[in-house]
Amino acid sequence: MFRMPPMIEAPGGRLAVRQDLAHIVVRELPATGERRYGLAYQVWETDPRAFVRRVVVAWVPVEEMPDAMGFRDELPSPDGTRVRRQMWDMIAGAMSANELDPDSDVPPLGAYPPGVQHDPRLARGVMDNLEALRDTWCVFAAWQPDGEAFWVRTQGFFSCVGLDGSVSPRLALERKGLVTTTWLPVAEYSHDVEGLPGRRLRETFADGTAFLDGSPREDVMRPYVVPVADDGWVAAEHGQVHPAPSAPSAPSAPSASTAGTVTVRVADWSPEAVVGGIDDLTRQLTDDLPGRADDSRIVIRFVVGDHEVSEDEFFDRVRDEVPEASAALGRLVDRAAEVMAKEFLFSDPEEGVGLLARAVRAYGILAPDPWPTLTAYGRVVDAEHEYTFAGETVPAVLAARGWSSEAVDFVFWVMIRNYFNTLPDLEVVWTGWGLRGAVVDRDPVALARRVVDLHLDDIVSRRYEVSRHPGGLEQLAGDLPEPYEPWVEAFLVAASDRLTEV
């Protein structure tokens, strides 16, 4: 199932908006015949829940639409543009022909021509384009304080959208210009944004602050570049950005970081910048994080330099290239475990990917002693619905680090913790992960006593036991084939004896 965008409540909570992936409007400019794709959001009443309307938030040429199949690079310029236009016309047509209701996700494969239905590469390309549209195009940026309009960002350009359907053009600053290292036009990314009364937006950069006027304009089909004379620029003093004296003051409106999305900006991939970015993310994991989630999901976005980077890509690159970030990763994972003590959150609930799963993996591989932090995170994992921690993270950490005595202790705790949906048969831990090879040369009696003593409270409390899956030593005994090999027999008997003693 395609993951739906989150619902984002307006100030006051009466209305909400979310990105609409079941509706794209296609228009041609009268004078030139150029085609524009109208990307939409939905407006909803929240109590009772009721759809209100769709609003187009940005008009985008095909050259600035996602190109998941790489037609721009594979084909000569006119052909690449033509094929990309055919792709997006087909997607928009499938949406229109199926008259998808507001709660629908993207059109089913059967809505597309037979040539797409029977070509796995084309079918995957359609879905990849829609996923890119969902994740990085028309990203919610901020509400106006009165909740009557909101701002979205498309590749650094901002649009102000009224709940009544009125919209500004996509706005960029002449002062900042466009990024020159990307394949599509991208306005320079600001560090922070805040919606202000009167459909204005405060946009903060490292060197100062500018203000955008999001009033509706007659021509919304083309971006509007705000002249230097009109942006209200205030330069930063000694690294501190100050608002313009004439700028209206208002309480901060909910931004992307308070509506199910956390945004982290990192200057570059240097160790200092990466550590600073991770620590910034840690600070954003406030106690109210579960309340900000959308159906238990939190989206973490990184903007490194001028490029958006997914959560997975960021932490995988940190793991491979920035070992200096180990301590910062530990602080992040520890804080995540604290915040999720009562309610576990996900990066992708549909796929069972826990929040910060790749950060946990990176820390487990890089840290000199990751086991206490991995245990803290593992305790709060939703064993019924999360599959990444026990299914991917722990095996990856073991493969990278090997089997120390501490690793053995931790893996016995993982079995006791009982990730019953991920590990329904603990023989996979014994043979597949390599636990057997790590312990058969050790004294079975001494190890059994150690395991019981280390994890006594979790064992005797049976707090992690579920029907037909007790977890721990009891389940290991049932999952290993009988007759037991002598080492296993000695270990299980010694563990039983130790439990009787205590």
Short mmCIF file of C-alpha atoms in Angstrom, two decimals:
data_model
loop_
_atom_site.label_atom_id
_atom_site.label_comp_id
_atom_site.label_asym_id
_atom_site.label_seq_id
_atom_site.Cartn_x
_atom_site.Cartn_y
_atom_site.Cartn_z
CA MET A 1 0.00 0.00 0.00
CA PHE A 2 1.23 3.49 -0.89
CA ARG A 3 2.02 5.56 2.20
CA MET A 4 -0.34 8.53 2.43
CA PRO A 5 1.00 12.00 3.29
CA PRO A 6 0.28 13.18 6.85
CA MET A 7 -2.68 15.36 7.82
CA ILE A 8 -1.46 18.73 9.17
CA GLU A 9 -3.80 20.59 11.51
CA ALA A 10 -4.26 24.34 11.28
CA PRO A 11 -3.93 26.56 14.36
CA GLY A 12 -7.08 26.02 16.37
CA GLY A 13 -7.48 22.47 15.11
CA ARG A 14 -10.76 22.95 13.20
CA LEU A 15 -9.22 22.41 9.75
CA ALA A 16 -6.31 20.43 8.38
CA VAL A 17 -4.50 19.98 5.07
CA ARG A 18 -2.54 17.23 3.43
CA GLN A 19 -0.78 16.74 0.12
CA ASP A 20 -3.07 15.26 -2.55
CA LEU A 21 -1.54 12.44 -4.59
CA ALA A 22 -4.82 11.48 -6.26
CA HIS A 23 -5.20 14.70 -8.23
CA ILE A 24 -2.93 16.62 -10.62
CA VAL A 25 -4.36 19.41 -12.80
CA VAL A 26 -2.89 19.93 -16.28
CA ARG A 27 -3.06 23.35 -17.96
CA GLU A 28 -1.47 24.93 -21.02
CA LEU A 29 -0.37 28.56 -21.11
CA PRO A 30 -2.52 30.31 -23.73
CA ALA A 31 0.27 32.30 -25.34
CA THR A 32 2.97 29.65 -25.61
CA GLY A 33 1.25 26.31 -25.20
CA GLU A 34 3.67 25.39 -22.41
CA ARG A 35 2.21 22.82 -20.07
CA ARG A 36 1.96 23.23 -16.30
CA TYR A 37 1.12 20.60 -13.70
CA GLY A 38 -0.95 21.83 -10.78
CA LEU A 39 0.11 20.08 -7.58
CA ALA A 40 -2.62 20.01 -4.99
CA TYR A 41 -3.38 19.81 -1.29
CA GLN A 42 -6.66 18.75 0.32
CA VAL A 43 -8.53 20.80 2.92
CA TRP A 44 -10.43 18.86 5.61
CA GLU A 45 -12.61 19.61 8.57
CA THR A 46 -11.35 17.65 11.56
CA ASP A 47 -14.39 17.17 13.82
CA PRO A 48 -16.35 15.58 12.37
CA ARG A 49 -13.87 14.55 9.72
CA ALA A 50 -15.08 15.81 6.34
CA PHE A 51 -13.45 16.68 3.04
CA VAL A 52 -13.82 20.37 2.09
CA ARG A 53 -11.97 21.00 -1.17
CA ARG A 54 -8.79 20.61 -3.18
CA VAL A 55 -6.49 23.60 -3.70
CA VAL A 56 -3.67 23.86 -6.23
CA VAL A 57 -0.55 24.98 -4.37
CA ALA A 58 2.02 25.22 -7.18
CA TRP A 59 2.12 25.15 -10.98
CA VAL A 60 5.22 23.31 -12.18
CA PRO A 61 6.62 22.71 -15.70
CA VAL A 62 7.52 19.16 -16.65
CA GLU A 63 11.22 20.06 -16.50
CA GLU A 64 10.79 20.52 -12.74
CA MET A 65 8.70 17.42 -12.08
CA PRO A 66 10.28 14.22 -10.70
CA ASP A 67 12.22 12.17 -13.24
CA ALA A 68 12.68 8.85 -11.45
CA MET A 69 13.55 6.98 -14.66
CA GLY A 70 16.26 9.43 -15.66
CA PHE A 71 14.85 10.34 -19.08
CA ARG A 72 16.56 13.71 -18.84
CA ASP A 73 19.97 12.05 -18.85
CA GLU A 74 19.20 9.03 -21.04
CA LEU A 75 17.65 10.88 -23.99
CA PRO A 76 18.54 13.99 -26.03
CA SER A 77 16.95 17.15 -24.66
CA PRO A 78 13.81 17.37 -26.84
CA ASP A 79 13.12 13.64 -26.58
CA GLY A 80 13.74 13.54 -22.84
CA THR A 81 11.30 16.39 -22.25
CA ARG A 82 8.70 14.81 -24.53
CA VAL A 83 8.88 11.42 -22.78
CA ARG A 84 8.73 13.01 -19.34
CA ARG A 85 5.64 14.95 -20.44
CA GLN A 86 4.06 11.71 -21.65
CA MET A 87 4.80 10.11 -18.30
CA TRP A 88 3.17 12.87 -16.26
CA ASP A 89 0.24 13.27 -18.66
CA MET A 90 -0.38 9.55 -18.25
CA ILE A 91 -0.24 9.76 -14.44
CA ALA A 92 -2.55 12.79 -14.34
CA GLY A 93 -4.90 11.08 -16.80
CA ALA A 94 -5.08 7.93 -14.68
CA MET A 95 -6.02 10.07 -11.69
CA SER A 96 -8.70 11.93 -13.63
CA ALA A 97 -10.17 8.85 -15.32
CA ASN A 98 -10.53 6.98 -12.04
CA GLU A 99 -12.13 9.94 -10.22
CA LEU A 100 -10.25 9.02 -7.07
CA ASP A 101 -11.92 10.10 -3.85
CA PRO A 102 -9.91 12.24 -1.41
CA ASP A 103 -9.06 9.28 0.82
CA SER A 104 -7.65 7.27 -2.07
CA ASP A 105 -3.96 6.81 -2.50
CA VAL A 106 -2.39 6.79 -5.98
CA PRO A 107 -4.13 5.12 -8.96
CA PRO A 108 -3.85 1.31 -9.08
CA LEU A 109 -1.65 -0.28 -11.71
CA GLY A 110 -4.75 -1.28 -13.68
CA ALA A 111 -5.51 2.40 -14.31
CA TYR A 112 -2.50 2.68 -16.61
CA PRO A 113 -2.12 1.49 -20.23
CA PRO A 114 -1.26 -2.20 -20.82
CA GLY A 115 2.28 -1.23 -21.80
CA VAL A 116 2.87 0.02 -18.27
CA GLN A 117 0.97 -2.78 -16.55
CA HIS A 118 3.14 -5.44 -18.20
CA ASP A 119 6.50 -3.65 -17.93
CA PRO A 120 7.88 -3.87 -14.37
CA ARG A 121 10.41 -1.12 -15.07
CA LEU A 122 7.75 1.36 -16.23
CA ALA A 123 5.41 0.38 -13.41
CA ARG A 124 8.17 0.94 -10.88
CA GLY A 125 9.04 4.25 -12.55
CA VAL A 126 5.47 5.50 -12.11
CA MET A 127 5.50 4.63 -8.40
CA ASP A 128 8.98 6.09 -7.89
CA ASN A 129 7.84 9.36 -9.45
CA LEU A 130 4.83 9.52 -7.14
CA GLU A 131 6.95 8.69 -4.11
CA ALA A 132 9.36 11.50 -5.03
CA LEU A 133 6.41 13.85 -5.42
CA ARG A 134 5.19 12.90 -1.97
CA ASP A 135 8.54 13.14 -0.21
CA THR A 136 10.27 16.20 -1.71
CA TRP A 137 7.83 18.22 -3.86
CA CYS A 138 5.40 20.73 -2.31
CA VAL A 139 6.55 20.08 1.24
CA PHE A 140 4.48 21.79 3.92
CA ALA A 141 6.46 24.69 5.41
CA ALA A 142 4.31 26.79 7.79
CA TRP A 143 0.83 27.96 8.71
CA GLN A 144 -0.24 31.57 8.80
CA PRO A 145 -1.03 32.46 12.44
CA ASP A 146 -4.77 32.79 11.67
CA GLY A 147 -4.88 29.34 10.04
CA GLU A 148 -6.50 30.75 6.87
CA ALA A 149 -3.48 30.10 4.65
CA PHE A 150 -0.34 27.99 4.64
CA TRP A 151 3.04 27.87 2.89
CA VAL A 152 4.56 25.04 0.87
CA ARG A 153 8.06 24.71 -0.50
CA THR A 154 8.96 23.21 -3.87
CA GLN A 155 12.72 23.01 -4.48
CA GLY A 156 13.33 26.08 -2.33
CA PHE A 157 10.52 28.15 -3.91
CA PHE A 158 7.69 29.11 -1.54
CA SER A 159 3.98 29.42 -2.33
CA CYS A 160 1.31 30.84 -0.03
CA VAL A 161 -2.01 29.04 -0.36
CA GLY A 162 -5.34 30.17 1.05
CA LEU A 163 -7.79 27.56 2.25
CA ASP A 164 -10.21 29.24 -0.15
CA GLY A 165 -7.98 28.29 -3.10
CA SER A 166 -6.23 31.64 -3.60
CA VAL A 167 -2.52 31.19 -4.23
CA SER A 168 0.65 33.14 -4.81
CA PRO A 169 3.18 32.28 -7.50
CA ARG A 170 6.23 30.31 -6.43
CA LEU A 171 8.48 32.87 -4.77
CA ALA A 172 12.27 33.13 -4.65
CA LEU A 173 14.69 35.87 -3.64
CA GLU A 174 16.70 37.81 -6.21
CA ARG A 175 19.22 38.41 -3.42
CA LYS A 176 19.96 34.70 -3.05
CA GLY A 177 19.57 33.51 -6.61
CA LEU A 178 19.44 29.86 -7.65
CA VAL A 179 21.67 26.93 -6.85
CA THR A 180 23.96 26.18 -9.80
CA THR A 181 24.83 22.56 -9.02
CA THR A 182 21.42 20.92 -9.46
CA TRP A 183 19.66 19.56 -12.54
CA LEU A 184 16.52 21.61 -11.91
CA PRO A 185 16.03 25.18 -10.68
CA VAL A 186 16.44 25.26 -6.91
CA ALA A 187 16.23 28.40 -4.79
CA GLU A 188 18.78 28.67 -2.01
CA TYR A 189 17.46 26.96 1.10
CA SER A 190 16.81 29.02 4.20
CA HIS A 191 17.58 27.83 7.71
CA ASP A 192 14.12 28.48 9.10
CA VAL A 193 10.74 29.91 8.11
CA GLU A 194 7.85 31.40 10.05
CA GLY A 195 4.40 32.39 8.84
CA LEU A 196 3.45 35.96 9.74
CA PRO A 197 0.12 37.84 9.60
CA GLY A 198 -0.93 39.21 6.24
CA ARG A 199 0.31 36.20 4.23
CA ARG A 200 3.94 37.03 4.87
CA LEU A 201 6.80 34.62 5.52
CA ARG A 202 9.95 35.28 7.51
CA GLU A 203 12.80 33.38 5.85
CA THR A 204 16.00 33.10 7.87
CA PHE A 205 19.44 32.40 6.42
CA ALA A 206 22.83 32.16 8.09
CA ASP A 207 23.62 35.75 7.07
CA GLY A 208 20.27 37.43 7.60
CA THR A 209 16.49 37.46 7.27
CA ALA A 210 14.17 38.22 4.36
CA PHE A 211 10.40 38.52 4.09
CA LEU A 212 8.16 37.15 1.35
CA ASP A 213 4.75 38.57 0.43
CA GLY A 214 2.44 35.68 -0.37
CA SER A 215 -0.49 37.73 -1.63
CA PRO A 216 -2.31 36.18 -4.60
CA ARG A 217 -1.16 37.42 -7.99
CA GLU A 218 -2.69 37.30 -11.43
CA ASP A 219 0.11 35.21 -12.93
CA VAL A 220 0.66 32.11 -10.82
CA MET A 221 1.98 29.90 -13.61
CA ARG A 222 5.51 31.28 -13.46
CA PRO A 223 7.82 31.82 -10.47
CA TYR A 224 8.16 35.36 -9.18
CA VAL A 225 11.57 36.58 -8.10
CA VAL A 226 11.28 39.08 -5.24
CA PRO A 227 13.50 42.09 -6.00
CA VAL A 228 16.21 43.00 -3.53
CA ALA A 229 14.42 46.27 -2.82
CA ASP A 230 11.26 44.44 -1.69
CA ASP A 231 12.56 41.63 0.54
CA GLY A 232 12.95 43.59 3.82
CA TRP A 233 16.44 42.15 4.33
CA VAL A 234 18.07 42.44 7.76
CA ALA A 235 21.67 41.27 7.96
CA ALA A 236 22.74 39.07 10.85
CA GLU A 237 24.87 40.68 13.53
CA HIS A 238 27.61 38.59 15.11
CA GLY A 239 25.94 35.43 13.88
CA GLN A 240 22.56 36.40 15.35
CA VAL A 241 19.69 37.04 12.95
CA HIS A 242 17.27 39.83 13.93
CA PRO A 243 13.84 40.43 12.42
CA ALA A 244 13.20 43.62 10.51
CA PRO A 245 11.89 46.41 12.78
CA SER A 246 8.80 46.73 10.57
CA ALA A 247 8.09 43.02 10.50
CA PRO A 248 4.89 42.07 12.32
CA SER A 249 5.47 40.12 15.49
CA ALA A 250 3.42 37.02 16.11
CA PRO A 251 3.65 33.73 17.95
CA SER A 252 5.38 31.04 15.99
CA ALA A 253 3.01 29.11 13.75
CA PRO A 254 3.37 25.36 13.47
CA SER A 255 5.98 24.55 10.87
CA ALA A 256 7.07 21.35 9.18
CA SER A 257 8.88 20.51 12.39
CA THR A 258 5.64 20.54 14.38
CA ALA A 259 3.35 18.73 11.99
CA GLY A 260 4.73 15.24 11.69
CA THR A 261 7.91 16.37 9.96
CA VAL A 262 11.25 17.32 11.49
CA THR A 263 13.64 19.26 9.28
CA VAL A 264 17.38 19.42 9.95
CA ARG A 265 19.71 21.63 7.97
CA VAL A 266 23.39 20.70 7.74
CA ALA A 267 25.92 22.98 6.08
CA ASP A 268 28.00 20.20 4.52
CA TRP A 269 29.37 16.71 5.15
CA SER A 270 32.24 17.80 7.37
CA PRO A 271 32.36 16.05 10.77
CA GLU A 272 31.68 19.32 12.58
CA ALA A 273 28.60 20.10 10.49
CA VAL A 274 27.25 16.55 10.69
CA VAL A 275 27.66 16.38 14.47
CA GLY A 276 25.97 19.77 14.78
CA GLY A 277 23.07 18.59 12.63
CA ILE A 278 22.60 15.40 14.65
CA ASP A 279 22.65 17.37 17.90
CA ASP A 280 20.09 19.76 16.40
CA LEU A 281 17.85 16.79 15.61
CA THR A 282 18.29 15.53 19.17
CA ARG A 283 17.10 18.89 20.49
CA GLN A 284 14.02 18.67 18.26
CA LEU A 285 12.99 15.35 19.83
CA THR A 286 10.93 17.10 22.48
CA ASP A 287 8.57 15.43 24.91
CA ASP A 288 5.57 16.32 22.72
CA LEU A 289 6.94 14.37 19.74
CA PRO A 290 4.31 11.58 19.96
CA GLY A 291 1.58 14.20 19.82
CA ARG A 292 3.12 15.66 16.66
CA ALA A 293 3.14 12.30 14.86
CA ASP A 294 0.67 11.46 12.11
CA ASP A 295 -0.61 7.92 12.70
CA SER A 296 2.57 7.19 14.71
CA ARG A 297 4.77 8.43 11.85
CA ILE A 298 7.45 11.12 12.01
CA VAL A 299 9.22 12.20 8.82
CA ILE A 300 12.82 13.36 9.27
CA ARG A 301 14.20 15.47 6.44
CA PHE A 302 17.78 16.59 6.05
CA VAL A 303 18.91 19.47 3.87
CA VAL A 304 22.68 19.15 3.42
CA GLY A 305 24.02 22.18 1.63
CA ASP A 306 21.50 22.67 -1.15
CA HIS A 307 20.28 19.08 -1.39
CA GLU A 308 17.50 17.24 0.36
CA VAL A 309 18.66 13.93 1.79
CA SER A 310 16.41 11.20 3.13
CA GLU A 311 16.75 9.91 6.68
CA ASP A 312 18.11 6.57 5.47
CA GLU A 313 20.62 8.11 3.08
CA PHE A 314 21.87 10.57 5.68
CA PHE A 315 22.56 8.03 8.42
CA ASP A 316 24.00 5.46 6.01
CA ARG A 317 26.48 8.06 4.80
CA VAL A 318 27.30 9.06 8.37
CA ARG A 319 27.97 5.40 9.15
CA ASP A 320 30.29 5.03 6.16
CA GLU A 321 32.05 8.40 6.11
CA VAL A 322 31.72 10.24 9.45
CA PRO A 323 32.85 7.98 12.31
CA GLU A 324 33.43 11.13 14.38
CA ALA A 325 29.64 11.34 14.77
CA SER A 326 29.46 8.23 16.96
CA ALA A 327 28.90 10.05 20.25
CA ALA A 328 26.30 12.37 18.72
CA LEU A 329 24.43 9.35 17.36
CA GLY A 330 24.42 7.86 20.84
CA ARG A 331 22.90 11.02 22.30
CA LEU A 332 20.27 10.97 19.56
CA VAL A 333 19.26 7.34 20.07
CA ASP A 334 19.19 7.69 23.86
CA ARG A 335 16.93 10.72 23.54
CA ALA A 336 14.65 8.92 21.08
CA ALA A 337 14.27 6.06 23.55
CA GLU A 338 13.31 8.52 26.30
CA VAL A 339 10.72 10.30 24.15
CA MET A 340 9.17 7.01 22.97
CA ALA A 341 8.96 5.40 26.40
CA LYS A 342 5.15 5.44 26.29
CA GLU A 343 4.44 5.47 22.55
CA PHE A 344 6.70 4.04 19.88
CA LEU A 345 6.98 6.00 16.63
CA PHE A 346 7.84 5.00 13.09
CA SER A 347 9.66 6.35 10.07
CA ASP A 348 7.49 4.07 7.92
CA PRO A 349 4.61 2.32 9.72
CA GLU A 350 3.53 0.42 6.61
CA GLU A 351 6.91 -1.28 6.34
CA GLY A 352 7.46 -1.61 10.09
CA VAL A 353 10.47 0.73 10.14
CA GLY A 354 10.99 2.29 13.55
CA LEU A 355 11.89 5.94 13.99
CA LEU A 356 15.62 6.51 13.45
CA ALA A 357 16.22 2.86 12.54
CA ARG A 358 19.23 3.71 10.36
CA ALA A 359 20.65 5.97 13.06
CA VAL A 360 20.42 3.07 15.51
CA ARG A 361 22.24 0.83 13.05
CA ALA A 362 24.94 3.42 12.38
CA TYR A 363 25.51 3.91 16.10
CA GLY A 364 25.65 0.17 16.72
CA ILE A 365 28.37 -0.19 14.11
CA LEU A 366 30.44 2.89 15.03
CA ALA A 367 30.30 3.10 18.83
CA PRO A 368 32.94 1.40 20.98
CA ASP A 369 30.29 0.12 23.42
CA PRO A 370 26.83 0.41 21.82
CA TRP A 371 25.03 -2.23 23.87
CA PRO A 372 23.43 -0.10 26.64
CA THR A 373 22.00 2.36 24.12
CA LEU A 374 20.81 -0.41 21.79
CA THR A 375 19.12 -2.02 24.77
CA ALA A 376 17.42 1.24 25.75
CA TYR A 377 16.06 1.66 22.22
CA GLY A 378 15.15 -2.03 21.95
CA ARG A 379 13.06 -1.85 25.12
CA VAL A 380 10.67 0.72 23.62
CA VAL A 381 10.36 -0.94 20.19
CA ASP A 382 6.83 -2.03 19.28
CA ALA A 383 7.48 -5.77 18.97
CA GLU A 384 4.16 -6.39 17.27
CA HIS A 385 4.52 -3.87 14.43
CA GLU A 386 8.22 -2.96 14.09
CA TYR A 387 10.40 -5.33 12.08
CA THR A 388 13.65 -3.46 11.44
CA PHE A 389 15.34 -3.56 14.85
CA ALA A 390 15.47 -7.33 15.33
CA GLY A 391 15.17 -8.17 11.65
CA GLU A 392 17.88 -5.91 10.21
CA THR A 393 19.64 -3.70 12.74
CA VAL A 394 20.86 -6.30 15.22
CA PRO A 395 22.12 -8.75 12.54
CA ALA A 396 23.90 -5.89 10.74
CA VAL A 397 25.60 -4.74 13.94
CA LEU A 398 26.73 -8.27 14.75
CA ALA A 399 28.05 -8.79 11.23
CA ALA A 400 30.07 -5.59 11.47
CA ARG A 401 31.37 -6.00 15.04
CA GLY A 402 31.69 -9.73 15.58
CA TRP A 403 30.85 -11.74 18.68
CA SER A 404 32.35 -10.23 21.80
CA SER A 405 31.21 -11.34 25.23
CA GLU A 406 29.09 -8.19 25.43
CA ALA A 407 27.51 -9.00 22.07
CA VAL A 408 26.54 -12.45 23.36
CA ASP A 409 24.96 -10.90 26.46
CA PHE A 410 23.00 -8.50 24.28
CA VAL A 411 21.72 -11.19 21.90
CA PHE A 412 20.42 -13.28 24.79
CA TRP A 413 18.57 -10.17 25.95
CA VAL A 414 17.14 -9.71 22.41
CA MET A 415 15.68 -13.21 22.63
CA ILE A 416 14.27 -12.50 26.09
CA ARG A 417 12.84 -9.17 24.88
CA ASN A 418 10.81 -11.31 22.45
CA TYR A 419 10.35 -9.60 19.08
CA PHE A 420 7.81 -12.28 18.35
CA ASN A 421 6.66 -11.09 14.92
CA THR A 422 10.20 -10.60 13.63
CA LEU A 423 11.74 -13.63 15.33
CA PRO A 424 8.99 -16.25 15.60
CA ASP A 425 11.62 -19.02 15.55
CA LEU A 426 14.78 -18.43 17.58
CA GLU A 427 16.72 -21.03 15.66
CA VAL A 428 17.48 -18.20 13.22
CA VAL A 429 19.40 -16.48 16.02
CA TRP A 430 21.17 -19.68 17.01
CA THR A 431 22.31 -20.71 13.54
CA GLY A 432 21.54 -17.85 11.14
CA TRP A 433 23.01 -15.06 13.23
CA GLY A 434 25.83 -17.25 14.48
CA LEU A 435 25.14 -17.41 18.22
CA ARG A 436 25.99 -21.10 18.31
CA GLY A 437 29.46 -20.52 16.91
CA ALA A 438 30.02 -17.72 19.41
CA VAL A 439 29.22 -19.81 22.52
CA VAL A 440 29.98 -23.51 21.96
CA ASP A 441 33.59 -23.07 23.06
CA ARG A 442 32.53 -21.41 26.31
CA ASP A 443 31.59 -23.17 29.55
CA PRO A 444 27.82 -23.80 29.17
CA VAL A 445 27.18 -23.78 32.92
CA ALA A 446 29.02 -20.51 33.54
CA LEU A 447 27.32 -18.84 30.58
CA ALA A 448 23.87 -20.05 31.65
CA ARG A 449 24.34 -18.64 35.14
CA ARG A 450 25.59 -15.35 33.67
CA VAL A 451 22.60 -15.03 31.34
CA VAL A 452 20.13 -15.70 34.14
CA ASP A 453 21.84 -13.31 36.55
CA LEU A 454 22.12 -10.48 33.98
CA HIS A 455 18.51 -10.73 32.83
CA LEU A 456 16.81 -12.17 35.91
CA ASP A 457 14.12 -9.49 36.23
CA ASP A 458 13.10 -9.69 32.57
CA ILE A 459 13.00 -13.50 32.75
CA VAL A 460 11.04 -14.02 35.96
CA SER A 461 8.62 -11.13 35.37
CA ARG A 462 7.61 -12.65 32.00
CA ARG A 463 6.82 -9.08 30.93
CA TYR A 464 7.65 -9.80 27.30
CA GLU A 465 5.81 -13.11 27.00
CA VAL A 466 2.93 -13.41 24.51
CA SER A 467 0.63 -16.30 23.64
CA ARG A 468 2.53 -19.19 22.01
CA HIS A 469 5.70 -17.10 21.98
CA PRO A 470 7.25 -16.93 25.45
CA GLY A 471 10.57 -15.66 24.12
CA GLY A 472 13.92 -16.09 25.82
CA LEU A 473 15.41 -19.36 27.03
CA GLU A 474 12.04 -21.11 27.18
CA GLN A 475 11.35 -20.45 23.51
CA LEU A 476 14.94 -21.20 22.50
CA ALA A 477 14.54 -24.62 24.11
CA GLY A 478 11.39 -25.23 22.10
CA ASP A 479 12.77 -23.96 18.79
CA LEU A 480 16.05 -25.90 18.74
CA PRO A 481 15.79 -29.41 17.30
CA GLU A 482 15.84 -32.38 19.66
CA PRO A 483 17.68 -34.36 20.76
CA TYR A 484 19.82 -31.42 21.89
CA GLU A 485 23.53 -31.44 21.28
CA PRO A 486 25.44 -31.88 24.57
CA TRP A 487 26.40 -28.19 24.91
CA VAL A 488 22.78 -27.06 24.54
CA GLU A 489 21.59 -29.71 27.00
CA ALA A 490 24.11 -28.59 29.61
CA PHE A 491 23.30 -24.91 29.08
CA LEU A 492 19.53 -25.31 29.41
CA VAL A 493 19.81 -27.52 32.50
CA ALA A 494 22.18 -25.05 34.16
CA ALA A 495 19.86 -22.14 33.35
CA SER A 496 16.90 -23.99 34.86
CA ASP A 497 18.91 -24.82 37.97
CA ARG A 498 20.00 -21.21 38.38
CA LEU A 499 16.42 -19.97 38.12
CA THR A 500 15.43 -22.44 40.84
CA GLU A 501 18.22 -21.16 43.09
CA VAL A 502 17.22 -17.52 42.83
#
